[in-house]
Short mmCIF file of C-alpha atoms in Angstrom, two decimals:
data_model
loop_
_atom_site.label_atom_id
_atom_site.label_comp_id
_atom_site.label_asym_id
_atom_site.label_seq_id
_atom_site.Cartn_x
_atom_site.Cartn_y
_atom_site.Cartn_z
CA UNK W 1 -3.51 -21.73 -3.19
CA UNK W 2 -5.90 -20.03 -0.80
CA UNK W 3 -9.72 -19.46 -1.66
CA UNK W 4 -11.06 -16.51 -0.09
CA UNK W 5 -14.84 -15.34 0.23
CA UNK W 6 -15.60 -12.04 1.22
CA UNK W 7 -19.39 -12.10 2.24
CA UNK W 8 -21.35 -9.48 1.00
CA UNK W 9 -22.07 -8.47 4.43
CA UNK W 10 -18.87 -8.09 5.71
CA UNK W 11 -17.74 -5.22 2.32
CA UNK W 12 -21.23 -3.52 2.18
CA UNK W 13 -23.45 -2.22 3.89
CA UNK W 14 -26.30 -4.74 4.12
CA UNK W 15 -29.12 -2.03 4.49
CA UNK W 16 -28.35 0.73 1.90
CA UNK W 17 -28.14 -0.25 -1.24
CA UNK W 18 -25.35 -0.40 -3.51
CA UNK W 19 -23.39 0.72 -0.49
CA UNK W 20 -19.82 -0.31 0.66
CA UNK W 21 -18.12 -1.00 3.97
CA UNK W 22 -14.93 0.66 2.50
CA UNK W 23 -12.92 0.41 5.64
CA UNK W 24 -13.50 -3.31 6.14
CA UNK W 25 -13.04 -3.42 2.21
CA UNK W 26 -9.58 -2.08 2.23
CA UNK W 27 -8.25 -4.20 5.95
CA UNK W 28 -9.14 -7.34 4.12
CA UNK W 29 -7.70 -6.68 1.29
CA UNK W 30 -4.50 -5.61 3.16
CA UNK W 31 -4.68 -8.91 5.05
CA UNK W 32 -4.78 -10.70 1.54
CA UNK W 33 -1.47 -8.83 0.26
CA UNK W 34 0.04 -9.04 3.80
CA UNK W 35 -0.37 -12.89 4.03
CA UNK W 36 1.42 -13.29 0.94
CA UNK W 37 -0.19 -16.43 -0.10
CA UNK W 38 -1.08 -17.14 -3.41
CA UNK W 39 -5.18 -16.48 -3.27
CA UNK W 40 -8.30 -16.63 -5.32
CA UNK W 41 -10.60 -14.19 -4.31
CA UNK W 42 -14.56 -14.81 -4.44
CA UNK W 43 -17.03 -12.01 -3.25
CA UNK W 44 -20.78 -12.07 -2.27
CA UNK W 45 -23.01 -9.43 -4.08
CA UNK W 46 -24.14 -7.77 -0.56
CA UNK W 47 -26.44 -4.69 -0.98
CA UNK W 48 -25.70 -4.51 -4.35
CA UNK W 49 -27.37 -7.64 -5.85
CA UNK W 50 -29.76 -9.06 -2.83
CA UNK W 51 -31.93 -5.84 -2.40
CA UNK W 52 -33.05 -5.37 -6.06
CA UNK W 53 -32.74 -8.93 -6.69
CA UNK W 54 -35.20 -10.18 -4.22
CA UNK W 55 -37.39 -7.14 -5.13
CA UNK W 56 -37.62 -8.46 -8.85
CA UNK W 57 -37.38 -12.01 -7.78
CA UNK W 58 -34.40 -12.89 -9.45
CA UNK W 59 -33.79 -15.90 -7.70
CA UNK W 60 -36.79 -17.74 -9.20
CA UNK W 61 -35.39 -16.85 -12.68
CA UNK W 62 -37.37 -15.74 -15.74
CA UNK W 63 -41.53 -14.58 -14.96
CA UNK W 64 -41.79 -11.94 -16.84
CA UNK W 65 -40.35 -9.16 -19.27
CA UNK W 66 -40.52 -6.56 -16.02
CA UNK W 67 -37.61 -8.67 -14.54
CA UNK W 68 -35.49 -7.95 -17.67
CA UNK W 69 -33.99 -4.50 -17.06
CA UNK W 70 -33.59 -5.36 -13.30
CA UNK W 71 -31.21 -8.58 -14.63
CA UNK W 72 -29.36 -5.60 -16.58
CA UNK W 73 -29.18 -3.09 -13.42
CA UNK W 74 -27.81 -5.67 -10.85
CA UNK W 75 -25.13 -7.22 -12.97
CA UNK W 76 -24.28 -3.70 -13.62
CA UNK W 77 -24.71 -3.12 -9.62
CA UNK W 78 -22.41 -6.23 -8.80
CA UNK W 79 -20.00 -5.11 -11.36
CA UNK W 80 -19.78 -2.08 -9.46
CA UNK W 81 -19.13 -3.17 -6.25
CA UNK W 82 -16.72 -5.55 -8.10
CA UNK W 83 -14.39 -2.63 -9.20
CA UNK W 84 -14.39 -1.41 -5.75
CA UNK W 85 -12.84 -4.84 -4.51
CA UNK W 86 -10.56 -5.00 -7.70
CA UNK W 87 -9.46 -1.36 -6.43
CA UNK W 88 -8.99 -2.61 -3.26
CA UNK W 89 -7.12 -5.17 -4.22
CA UNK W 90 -4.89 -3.14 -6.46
CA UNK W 91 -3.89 -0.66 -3.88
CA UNK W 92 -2.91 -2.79 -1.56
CA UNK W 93 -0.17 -4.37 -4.17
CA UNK W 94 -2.14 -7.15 -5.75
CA UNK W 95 -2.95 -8.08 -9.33
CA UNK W 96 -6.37 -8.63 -9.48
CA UNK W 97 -8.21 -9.77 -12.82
CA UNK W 98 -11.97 -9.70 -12.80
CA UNK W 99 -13.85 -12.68 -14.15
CA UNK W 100 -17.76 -12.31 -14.39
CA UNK W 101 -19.88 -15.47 -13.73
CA UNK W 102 -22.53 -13.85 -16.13
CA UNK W 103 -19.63 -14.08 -19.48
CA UNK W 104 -18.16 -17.50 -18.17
CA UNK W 105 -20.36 -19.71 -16.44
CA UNK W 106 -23.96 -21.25 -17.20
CA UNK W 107 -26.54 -22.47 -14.77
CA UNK W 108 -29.08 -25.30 -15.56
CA UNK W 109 -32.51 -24.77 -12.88
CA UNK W 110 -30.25 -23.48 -10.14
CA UNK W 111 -27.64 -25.86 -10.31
CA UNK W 112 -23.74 -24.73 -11.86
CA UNK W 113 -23.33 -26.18 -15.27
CA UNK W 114 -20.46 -24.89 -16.79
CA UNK W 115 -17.74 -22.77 -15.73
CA UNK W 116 -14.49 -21.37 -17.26
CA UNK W 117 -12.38 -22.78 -15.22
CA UNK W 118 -9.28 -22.57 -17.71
CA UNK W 119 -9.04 -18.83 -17.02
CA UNK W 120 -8.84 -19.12 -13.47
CA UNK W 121 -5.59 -21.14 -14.50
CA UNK W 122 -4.23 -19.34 -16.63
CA UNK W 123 -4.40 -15.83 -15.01
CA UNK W 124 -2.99 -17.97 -11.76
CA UNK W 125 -0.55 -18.89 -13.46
CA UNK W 126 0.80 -15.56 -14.57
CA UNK W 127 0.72 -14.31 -11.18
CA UNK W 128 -2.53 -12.72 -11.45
CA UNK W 129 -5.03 -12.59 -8.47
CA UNK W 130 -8.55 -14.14 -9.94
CA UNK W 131 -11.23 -12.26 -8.25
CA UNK W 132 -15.34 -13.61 -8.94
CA UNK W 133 -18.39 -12.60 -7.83
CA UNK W 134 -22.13 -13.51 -7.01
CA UNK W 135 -23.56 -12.51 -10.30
CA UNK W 136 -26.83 -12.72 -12.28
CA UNK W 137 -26.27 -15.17 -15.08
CA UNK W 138 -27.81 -17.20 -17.88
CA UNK W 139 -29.55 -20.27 -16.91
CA UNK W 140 -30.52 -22.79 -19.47
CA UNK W 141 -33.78 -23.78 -17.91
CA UNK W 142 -34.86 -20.55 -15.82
CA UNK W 143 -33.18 -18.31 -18.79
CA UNK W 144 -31.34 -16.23 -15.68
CA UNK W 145 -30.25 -17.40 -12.20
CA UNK W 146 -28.05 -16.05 -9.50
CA UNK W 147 -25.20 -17.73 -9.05
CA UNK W 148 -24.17 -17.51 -5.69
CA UNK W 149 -20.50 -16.39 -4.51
CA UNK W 150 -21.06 -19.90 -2.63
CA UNK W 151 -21.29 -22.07 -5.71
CA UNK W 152 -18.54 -20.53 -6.81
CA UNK W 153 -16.27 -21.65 -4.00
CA UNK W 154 -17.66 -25.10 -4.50
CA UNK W 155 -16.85 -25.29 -7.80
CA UNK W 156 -13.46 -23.49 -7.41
CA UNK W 157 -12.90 -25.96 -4.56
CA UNK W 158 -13.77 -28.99 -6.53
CA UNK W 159 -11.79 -27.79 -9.08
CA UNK W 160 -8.23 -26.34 -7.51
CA UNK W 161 -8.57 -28.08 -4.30
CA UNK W 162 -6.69 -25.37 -2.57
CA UNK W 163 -4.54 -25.32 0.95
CA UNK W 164 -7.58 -23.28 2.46
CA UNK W 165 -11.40 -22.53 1.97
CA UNK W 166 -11.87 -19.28 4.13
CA UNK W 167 -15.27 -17.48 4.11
CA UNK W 168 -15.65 -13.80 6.21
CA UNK W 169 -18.62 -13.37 7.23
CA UNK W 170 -19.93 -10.50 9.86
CA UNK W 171 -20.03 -13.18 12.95
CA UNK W 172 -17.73 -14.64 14.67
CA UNK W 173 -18.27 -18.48 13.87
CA UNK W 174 -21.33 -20.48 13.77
CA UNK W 175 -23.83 -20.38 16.41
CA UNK W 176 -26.80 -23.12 17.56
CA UNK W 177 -28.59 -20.62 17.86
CA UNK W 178 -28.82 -16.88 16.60
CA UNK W 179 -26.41 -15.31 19.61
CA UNK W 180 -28.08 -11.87 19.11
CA UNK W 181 -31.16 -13.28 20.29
CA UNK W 182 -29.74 -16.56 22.65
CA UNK W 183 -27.79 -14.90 24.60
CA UNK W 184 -26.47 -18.61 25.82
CA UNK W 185 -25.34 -19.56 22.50
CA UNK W 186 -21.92 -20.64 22.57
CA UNK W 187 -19.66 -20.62 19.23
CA UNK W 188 -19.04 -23.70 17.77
CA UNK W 189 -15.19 -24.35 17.31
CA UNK W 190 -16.04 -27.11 14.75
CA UNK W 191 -19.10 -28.16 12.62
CA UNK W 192 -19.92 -30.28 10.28
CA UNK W 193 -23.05 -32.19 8.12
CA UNK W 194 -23.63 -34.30 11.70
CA UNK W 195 -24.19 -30.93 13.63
CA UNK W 196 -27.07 -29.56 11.78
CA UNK W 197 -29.55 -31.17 13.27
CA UNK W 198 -28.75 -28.55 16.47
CA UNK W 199 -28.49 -25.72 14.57
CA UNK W 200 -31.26 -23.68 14.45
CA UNK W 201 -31.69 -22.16 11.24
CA UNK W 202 -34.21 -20.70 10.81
CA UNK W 203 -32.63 -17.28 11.88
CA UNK W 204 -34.01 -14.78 8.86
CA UNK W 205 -31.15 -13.53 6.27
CA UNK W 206 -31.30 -10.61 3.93
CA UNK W 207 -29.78 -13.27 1.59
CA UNK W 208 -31.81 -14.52 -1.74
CA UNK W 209 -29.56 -17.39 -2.50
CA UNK W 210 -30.73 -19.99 0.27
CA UNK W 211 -30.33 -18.69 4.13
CA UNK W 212 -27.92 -20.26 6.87
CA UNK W 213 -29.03 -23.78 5.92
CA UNK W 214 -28.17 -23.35 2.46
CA UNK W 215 -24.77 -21.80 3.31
CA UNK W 216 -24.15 -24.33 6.01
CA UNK W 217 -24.79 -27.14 3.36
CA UNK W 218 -22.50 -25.46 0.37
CA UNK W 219 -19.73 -25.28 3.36
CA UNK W 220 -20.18 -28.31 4.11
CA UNK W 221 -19.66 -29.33 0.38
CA UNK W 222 -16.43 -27.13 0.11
CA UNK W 223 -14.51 -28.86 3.53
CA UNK W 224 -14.94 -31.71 1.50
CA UNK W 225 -12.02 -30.54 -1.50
CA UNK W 226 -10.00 -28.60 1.18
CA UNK W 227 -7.52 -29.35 4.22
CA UNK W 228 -8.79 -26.33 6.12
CA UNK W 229 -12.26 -24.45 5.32
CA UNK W 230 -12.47 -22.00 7.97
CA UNK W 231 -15.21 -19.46 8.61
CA UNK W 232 -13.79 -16.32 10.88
CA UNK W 233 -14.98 -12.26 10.71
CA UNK W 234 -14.45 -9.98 8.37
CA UNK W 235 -14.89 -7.35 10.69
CA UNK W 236 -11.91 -8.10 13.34
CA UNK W 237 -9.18 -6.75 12.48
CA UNK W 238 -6.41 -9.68 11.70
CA UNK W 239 -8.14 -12.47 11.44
CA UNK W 240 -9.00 -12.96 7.69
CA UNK W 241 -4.63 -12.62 7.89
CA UNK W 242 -3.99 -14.86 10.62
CA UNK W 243 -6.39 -17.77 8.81
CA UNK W 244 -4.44 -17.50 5.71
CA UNK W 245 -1.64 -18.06 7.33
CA UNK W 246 -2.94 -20.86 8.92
CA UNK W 247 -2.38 -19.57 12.93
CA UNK W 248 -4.21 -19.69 15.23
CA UNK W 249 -7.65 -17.87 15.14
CA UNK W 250 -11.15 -17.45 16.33
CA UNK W 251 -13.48 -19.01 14.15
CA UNK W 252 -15.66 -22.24 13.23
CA UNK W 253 -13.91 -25.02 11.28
CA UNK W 254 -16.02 -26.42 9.14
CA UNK W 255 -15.43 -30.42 7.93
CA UNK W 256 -17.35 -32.03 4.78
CA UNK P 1 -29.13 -7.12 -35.89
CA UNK P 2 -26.62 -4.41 -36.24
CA UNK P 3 -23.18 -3.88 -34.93
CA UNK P 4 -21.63 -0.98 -33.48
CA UNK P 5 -18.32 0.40 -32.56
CA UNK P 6 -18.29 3.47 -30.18
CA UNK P 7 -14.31 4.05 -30.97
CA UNK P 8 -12.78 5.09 -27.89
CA UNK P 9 -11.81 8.77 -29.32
CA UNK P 10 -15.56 9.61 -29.11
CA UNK P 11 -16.45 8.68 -26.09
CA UNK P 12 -13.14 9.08 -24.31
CA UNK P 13 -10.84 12.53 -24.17
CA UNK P 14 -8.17 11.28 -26.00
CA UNK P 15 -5.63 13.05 -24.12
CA UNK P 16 -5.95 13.14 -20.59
CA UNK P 17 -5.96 9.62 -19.30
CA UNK P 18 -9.26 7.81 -17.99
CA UNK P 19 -11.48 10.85 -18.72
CA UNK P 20 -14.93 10.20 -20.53
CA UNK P 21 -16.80 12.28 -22.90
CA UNK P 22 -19.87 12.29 -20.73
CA UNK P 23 -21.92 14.20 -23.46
CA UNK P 24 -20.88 12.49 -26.64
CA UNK P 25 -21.78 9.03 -24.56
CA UNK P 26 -24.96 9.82 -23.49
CA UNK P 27 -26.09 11.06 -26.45
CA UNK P 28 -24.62 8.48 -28.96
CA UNK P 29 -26.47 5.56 -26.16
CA UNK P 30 -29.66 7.59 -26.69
CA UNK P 31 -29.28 7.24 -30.79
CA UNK P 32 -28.70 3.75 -30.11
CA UNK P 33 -32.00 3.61 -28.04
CA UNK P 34 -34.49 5.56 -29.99
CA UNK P 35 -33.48 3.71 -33.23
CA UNK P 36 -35.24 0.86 -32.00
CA UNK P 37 -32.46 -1.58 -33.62
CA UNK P 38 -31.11 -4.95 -32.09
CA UNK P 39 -27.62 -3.92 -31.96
CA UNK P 40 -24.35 -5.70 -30.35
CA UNK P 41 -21.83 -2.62 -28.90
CA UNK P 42 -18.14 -2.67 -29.30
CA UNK P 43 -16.01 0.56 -27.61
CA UNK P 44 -12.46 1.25 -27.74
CA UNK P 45 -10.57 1.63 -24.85
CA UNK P 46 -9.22 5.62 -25.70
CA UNK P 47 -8.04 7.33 -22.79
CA UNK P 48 -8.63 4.57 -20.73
CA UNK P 49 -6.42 1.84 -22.37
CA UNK P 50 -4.42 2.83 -24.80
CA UNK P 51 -2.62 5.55 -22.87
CA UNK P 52 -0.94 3.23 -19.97
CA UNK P 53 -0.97 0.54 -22.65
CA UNK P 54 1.50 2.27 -24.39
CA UNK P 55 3.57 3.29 -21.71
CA UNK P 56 3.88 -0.66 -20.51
CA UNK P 57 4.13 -1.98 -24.01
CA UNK P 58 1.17 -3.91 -23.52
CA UNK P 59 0.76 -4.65 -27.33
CA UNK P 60 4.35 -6.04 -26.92
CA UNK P 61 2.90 -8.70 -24.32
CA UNK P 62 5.28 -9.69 -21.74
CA UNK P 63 8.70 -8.19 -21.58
CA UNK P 64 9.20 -8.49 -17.99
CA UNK P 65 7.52 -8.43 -14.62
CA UNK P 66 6.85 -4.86 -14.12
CA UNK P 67 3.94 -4.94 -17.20
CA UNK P 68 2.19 -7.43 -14.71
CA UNK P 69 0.49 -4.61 -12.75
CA UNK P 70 -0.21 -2.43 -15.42
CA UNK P 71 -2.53 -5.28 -17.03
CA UNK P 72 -4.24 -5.33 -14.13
CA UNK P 73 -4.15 -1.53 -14.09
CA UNK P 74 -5.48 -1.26 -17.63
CA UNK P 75 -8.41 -4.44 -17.36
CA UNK P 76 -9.69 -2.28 -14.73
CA UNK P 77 -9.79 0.89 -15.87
CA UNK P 78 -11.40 -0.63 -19.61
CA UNK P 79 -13.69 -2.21 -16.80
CA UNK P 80 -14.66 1.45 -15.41
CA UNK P 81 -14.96 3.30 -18.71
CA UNK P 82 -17.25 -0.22 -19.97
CA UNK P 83 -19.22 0.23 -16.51
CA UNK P 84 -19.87 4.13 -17.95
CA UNK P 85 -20.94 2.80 -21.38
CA UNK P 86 -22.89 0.13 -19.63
CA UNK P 87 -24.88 3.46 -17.51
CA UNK P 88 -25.26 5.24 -20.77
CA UNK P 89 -27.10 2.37 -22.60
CA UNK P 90 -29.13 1.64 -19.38
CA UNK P 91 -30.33 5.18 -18.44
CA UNK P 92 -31.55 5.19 -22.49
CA UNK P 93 -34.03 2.36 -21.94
CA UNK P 94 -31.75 -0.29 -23.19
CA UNK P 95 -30.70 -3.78 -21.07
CA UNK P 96 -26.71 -3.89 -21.66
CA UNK P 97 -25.17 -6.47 -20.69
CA UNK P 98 -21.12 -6.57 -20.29
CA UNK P 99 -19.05 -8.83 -21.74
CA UNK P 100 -14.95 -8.58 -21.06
CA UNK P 101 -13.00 -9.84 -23.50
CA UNK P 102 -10.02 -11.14 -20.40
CA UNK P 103 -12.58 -13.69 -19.32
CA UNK P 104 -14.20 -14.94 -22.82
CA UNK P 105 -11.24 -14.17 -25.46
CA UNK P 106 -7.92 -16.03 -26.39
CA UNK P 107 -5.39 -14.26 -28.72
CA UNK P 108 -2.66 -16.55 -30.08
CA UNK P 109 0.09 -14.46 -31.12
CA UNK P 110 -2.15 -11.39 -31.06
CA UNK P 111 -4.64 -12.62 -33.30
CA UNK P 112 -7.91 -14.19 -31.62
CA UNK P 113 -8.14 -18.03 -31.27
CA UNK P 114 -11.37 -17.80 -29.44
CA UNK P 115 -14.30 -16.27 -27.90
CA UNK P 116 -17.09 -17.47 -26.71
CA UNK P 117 -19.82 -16.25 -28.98
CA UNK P 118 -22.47 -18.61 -27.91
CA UNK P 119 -22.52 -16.08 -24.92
CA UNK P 120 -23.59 -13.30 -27.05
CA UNK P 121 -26.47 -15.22 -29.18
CA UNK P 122 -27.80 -16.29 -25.88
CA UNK P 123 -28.13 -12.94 -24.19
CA UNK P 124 -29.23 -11.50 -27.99
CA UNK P 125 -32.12 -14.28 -27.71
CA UNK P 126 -33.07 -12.53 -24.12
CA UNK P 127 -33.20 -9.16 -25.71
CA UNK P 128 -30.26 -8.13 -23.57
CA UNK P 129 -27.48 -5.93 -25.76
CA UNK P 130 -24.09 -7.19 -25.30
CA UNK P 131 -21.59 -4.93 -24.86
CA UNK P 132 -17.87 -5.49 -25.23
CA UNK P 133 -14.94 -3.56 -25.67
CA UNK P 134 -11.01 -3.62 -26.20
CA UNK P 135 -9.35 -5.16 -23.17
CA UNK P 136 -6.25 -7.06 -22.31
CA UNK P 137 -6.85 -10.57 -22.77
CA UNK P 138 -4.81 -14.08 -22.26
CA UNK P 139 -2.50 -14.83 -25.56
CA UNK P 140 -1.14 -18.44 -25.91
CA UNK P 141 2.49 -16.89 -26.97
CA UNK P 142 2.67 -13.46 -25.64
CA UNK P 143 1.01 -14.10 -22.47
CA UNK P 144 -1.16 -11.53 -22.64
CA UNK P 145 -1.99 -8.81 -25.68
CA UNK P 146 -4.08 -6.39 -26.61
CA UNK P 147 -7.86 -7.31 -27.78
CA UNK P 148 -8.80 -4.26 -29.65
CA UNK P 149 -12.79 -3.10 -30.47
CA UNK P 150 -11.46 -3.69 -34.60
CA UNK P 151 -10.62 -7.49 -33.65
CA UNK P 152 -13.92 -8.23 -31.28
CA UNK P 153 -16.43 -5.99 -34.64
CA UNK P 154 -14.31 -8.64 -36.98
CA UNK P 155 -14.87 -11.68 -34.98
CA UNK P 156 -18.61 -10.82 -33.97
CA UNK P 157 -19.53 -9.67 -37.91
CA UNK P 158 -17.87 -13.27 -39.43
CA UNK P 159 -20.00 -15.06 -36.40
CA UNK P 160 -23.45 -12.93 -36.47
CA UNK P 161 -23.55 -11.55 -40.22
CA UNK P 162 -25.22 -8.58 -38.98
CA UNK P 163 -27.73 -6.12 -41.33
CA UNK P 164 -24.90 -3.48 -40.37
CA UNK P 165 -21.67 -2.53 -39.31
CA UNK P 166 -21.22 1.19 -38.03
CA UNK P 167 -17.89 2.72 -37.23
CA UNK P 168 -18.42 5.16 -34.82
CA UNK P 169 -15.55 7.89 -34.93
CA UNK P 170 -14.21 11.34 -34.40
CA UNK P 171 -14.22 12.42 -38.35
CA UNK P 172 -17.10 12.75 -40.41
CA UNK P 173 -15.02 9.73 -42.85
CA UNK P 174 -12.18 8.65 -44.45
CA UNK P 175 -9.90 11.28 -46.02
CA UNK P 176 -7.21 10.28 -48.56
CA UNK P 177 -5.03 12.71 -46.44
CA UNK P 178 -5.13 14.26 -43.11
CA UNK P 179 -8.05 17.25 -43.62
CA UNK P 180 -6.44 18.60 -40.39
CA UNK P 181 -2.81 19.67 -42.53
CA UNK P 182 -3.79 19.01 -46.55
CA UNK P 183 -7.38 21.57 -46.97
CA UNK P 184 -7.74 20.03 -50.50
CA UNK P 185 -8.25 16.47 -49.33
CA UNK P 186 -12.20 15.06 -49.72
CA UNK P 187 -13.49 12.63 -47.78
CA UNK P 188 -14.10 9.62 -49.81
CA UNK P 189 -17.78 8.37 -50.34
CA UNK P 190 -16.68 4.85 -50.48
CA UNK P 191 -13.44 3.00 -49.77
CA UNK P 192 -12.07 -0.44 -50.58
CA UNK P 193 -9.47 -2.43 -50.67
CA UNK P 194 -8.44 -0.98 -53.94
CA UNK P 195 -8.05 2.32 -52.48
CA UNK P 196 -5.71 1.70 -49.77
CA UNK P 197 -2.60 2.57 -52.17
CA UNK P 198 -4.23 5.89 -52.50
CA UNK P 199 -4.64 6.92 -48.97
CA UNK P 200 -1.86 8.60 -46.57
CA UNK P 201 -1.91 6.05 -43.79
CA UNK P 202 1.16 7.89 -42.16
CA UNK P 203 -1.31 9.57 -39.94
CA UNK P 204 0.13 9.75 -36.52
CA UNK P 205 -2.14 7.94 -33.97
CA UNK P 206 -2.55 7.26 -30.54
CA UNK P 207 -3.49 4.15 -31.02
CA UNK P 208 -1.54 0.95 -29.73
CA UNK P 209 -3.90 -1.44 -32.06
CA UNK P 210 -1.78 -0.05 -35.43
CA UNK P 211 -2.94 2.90 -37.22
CA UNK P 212 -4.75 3.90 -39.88
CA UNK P 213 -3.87 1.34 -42.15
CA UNK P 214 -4.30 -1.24 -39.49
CA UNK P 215 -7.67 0.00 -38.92
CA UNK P 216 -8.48 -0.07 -42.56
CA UNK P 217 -8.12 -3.53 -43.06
CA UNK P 218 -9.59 -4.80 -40.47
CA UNK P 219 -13.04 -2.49 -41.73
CA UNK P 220 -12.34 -3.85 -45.43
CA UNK P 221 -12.44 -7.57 -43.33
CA UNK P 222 -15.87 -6.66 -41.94
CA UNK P 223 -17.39 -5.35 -44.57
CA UNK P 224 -17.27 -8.67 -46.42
CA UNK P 225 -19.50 -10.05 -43.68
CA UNK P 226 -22.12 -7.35 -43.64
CA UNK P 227 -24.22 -5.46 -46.44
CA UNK P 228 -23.47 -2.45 -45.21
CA UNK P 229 -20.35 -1.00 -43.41
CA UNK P 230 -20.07 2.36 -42.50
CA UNK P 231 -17.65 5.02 -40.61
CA UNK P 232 -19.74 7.91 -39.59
CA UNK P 233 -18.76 10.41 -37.61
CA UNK P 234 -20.45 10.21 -33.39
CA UNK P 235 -19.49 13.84 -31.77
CA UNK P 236 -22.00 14.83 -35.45
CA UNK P 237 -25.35 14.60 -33.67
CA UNK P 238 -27.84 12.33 -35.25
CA UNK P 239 -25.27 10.52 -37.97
CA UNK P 240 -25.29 7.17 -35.95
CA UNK P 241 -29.09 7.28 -35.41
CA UNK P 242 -29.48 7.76 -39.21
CA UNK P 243 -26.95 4.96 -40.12
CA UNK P 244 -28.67 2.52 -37.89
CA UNK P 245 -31.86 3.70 -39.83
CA UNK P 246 -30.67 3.26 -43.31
CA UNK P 247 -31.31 6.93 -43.98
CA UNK P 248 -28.82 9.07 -46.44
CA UNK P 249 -25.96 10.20 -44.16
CA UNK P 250 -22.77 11.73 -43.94
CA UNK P 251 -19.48 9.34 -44.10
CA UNK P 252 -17.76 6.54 -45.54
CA UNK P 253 -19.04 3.46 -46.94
CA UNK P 254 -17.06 0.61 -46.55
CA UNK P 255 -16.45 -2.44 -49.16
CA UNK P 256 -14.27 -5.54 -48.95
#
């Protein structure tokens, strides 16, 4: 079994809100179905959660009342942008099933405290594709939290240890530096917990759910339940495909 | 609190498959809304289930390979129609939040085993409204079946003992015969179990989740759980607002 993140970036539109990349959408997706590997499909919330939930500060959990219909609106958001992957999914002769963090797991101050698990299973084991989602959910401490496409793979990882841990993301691999800006910056073909110290990150993310430190620490976390966590681009065609099926590819292998 | 069933025949073209009653929706959300009533939604499928349902012999649960994608077919387009419901309840003011029965139900043998109603209080205690809805969900024997609205307004009224359970449908009650072919029949002011031997439950359907008589027993089950059950009819403006009130209204009370 293969666990696959889509970032957010890579299937919408970071800017715009609640706005898809349906091109890139529907490749990956056809890489998924052409792979033919048996998957589990996590995606990030993109412009559809990060914009209204950093606007509402989300992330910090319960403040006040003002939050409450803006917890409503971006699970309904991320739900949406859900049945667009599902969709994708579908047409490109998959069986996807839909599992929503906010009915089936529980946070505790940030942290993942309970997931369904079971269902993932279960739905696997009928041939079903399990697709999950960054998601706004209930959080015994905080009373909501986001929980992060991100600590899902961890805790899909820990939990199914699968062949692969691939995350697409809208770069290439990870840089020391922010190659946009360093024009020097070389690719790393490898990284790992020892590296971080030399990798500046501090480069500024549209993300609420911890920056490239954050995400460099929760990969670091999933290469630790995997043979192979990879990240490559979403936004090359073919290379989401040739990951999965475990060729050759540009990219940064990541190791726990 | 209060618990409500938007049956898929009101907000849902019966006939033509995946099509929504836009107006009947949006003004049976605003009822909801302005009666200023903690209330826990249940909708049928309609159009958007029970149609392809059928045609797979969903209710069946697996008979061979080729139902596979038509689960996944029919979970998402429940998922689209609950997305719609989910808009309706949020444009009137309310916070819905969406609940899929695939990720927190288990049928055994078509009949539920479990749901996760912990998931519902919690949200409740927010002052979120949970909305769920008939879906097709995980079953221990069948591998999968059909989790109607009727099962998830049983399971929630035995777990939440609500003030009220309203039956929203497309007649103004229940009839001892079809009004549609036999002019003489009167709706009946009140119905119990003792009545059943009285009423014409030969009513042709297009329901997968079994009929009139099926439907009858499961309200006759509810109503022992709630003071006050009620079928009234939703495409009648104003009869669901004035049943959530506890005001004198036309349709069918309910006794078990």
């Amino acid at each position: 079994m293969h666990l696959v993140k889509l970032g957010g970036s890579v299937i919408t539109d970071k800017a715009k809100v609640t706005t898809l990349r349906p091109t890139a959408l529907r490749r990956l997706a056809g890489e998924i179905a052409a792979s033919d590997r048996e998957v589990v499909v996590v995606h990030g919330a993109g412009s559809f959660g990060h914009i209204k939930a950093r606007k509402h500060r989300l992330q910090d959990g319960y403040l006040d009342d003002a939050q409450l219909p803006a917890v409503s609106e971006v699970q309904r958001d991320v739900r949406a942008l859900n049945l667009a992957v599902v969709d994708a999914l579908r047409r490109a002769g998959m069986r996807p099933v839909s599992l929503p963090p906010s009915a089936i797991a529980r946070l505790d101050d940030g942290a993942l405290r309970s997931l369904d698990l079971d269902v993932f299973r279960r739905y696997r084991d009928l041939g079903f594709t399990p697709v999950t989602f960054g998601d706004v959910v209930l959080d015994a401490r905080r009373w909501f939290a986001i929980c992060s496409g991100d600590l899902l793979m961890l805790a899909l990882a820990e939990a199914l240890h699968p062949d692969s841990a691939i995350f697409v993301a809208d770069v290439d691999g990870v840089y020391p530096a922010d190659p946009k800006h360093v024009r020097s910056a070389k690719m790393l073909p490898t990284v790992g917990p020892a590296d971080l110290a030399a990798i500046d990150t501090t480069v500024r993310t549209d993300d609420v759910t911890g920056g490239l430190a954050g995400k460099l620490g929760r990969m670091f976390e999933v290469a630790k339940h995997t043979e192979r966590c990879l990240l490559v681009n979403g936004l090359k065609k073919g290379r989401l495909l040739a990951a999965l099926r475990d060729q050759r590819v540009v990219g940064t292998r990541v190791t726990g």
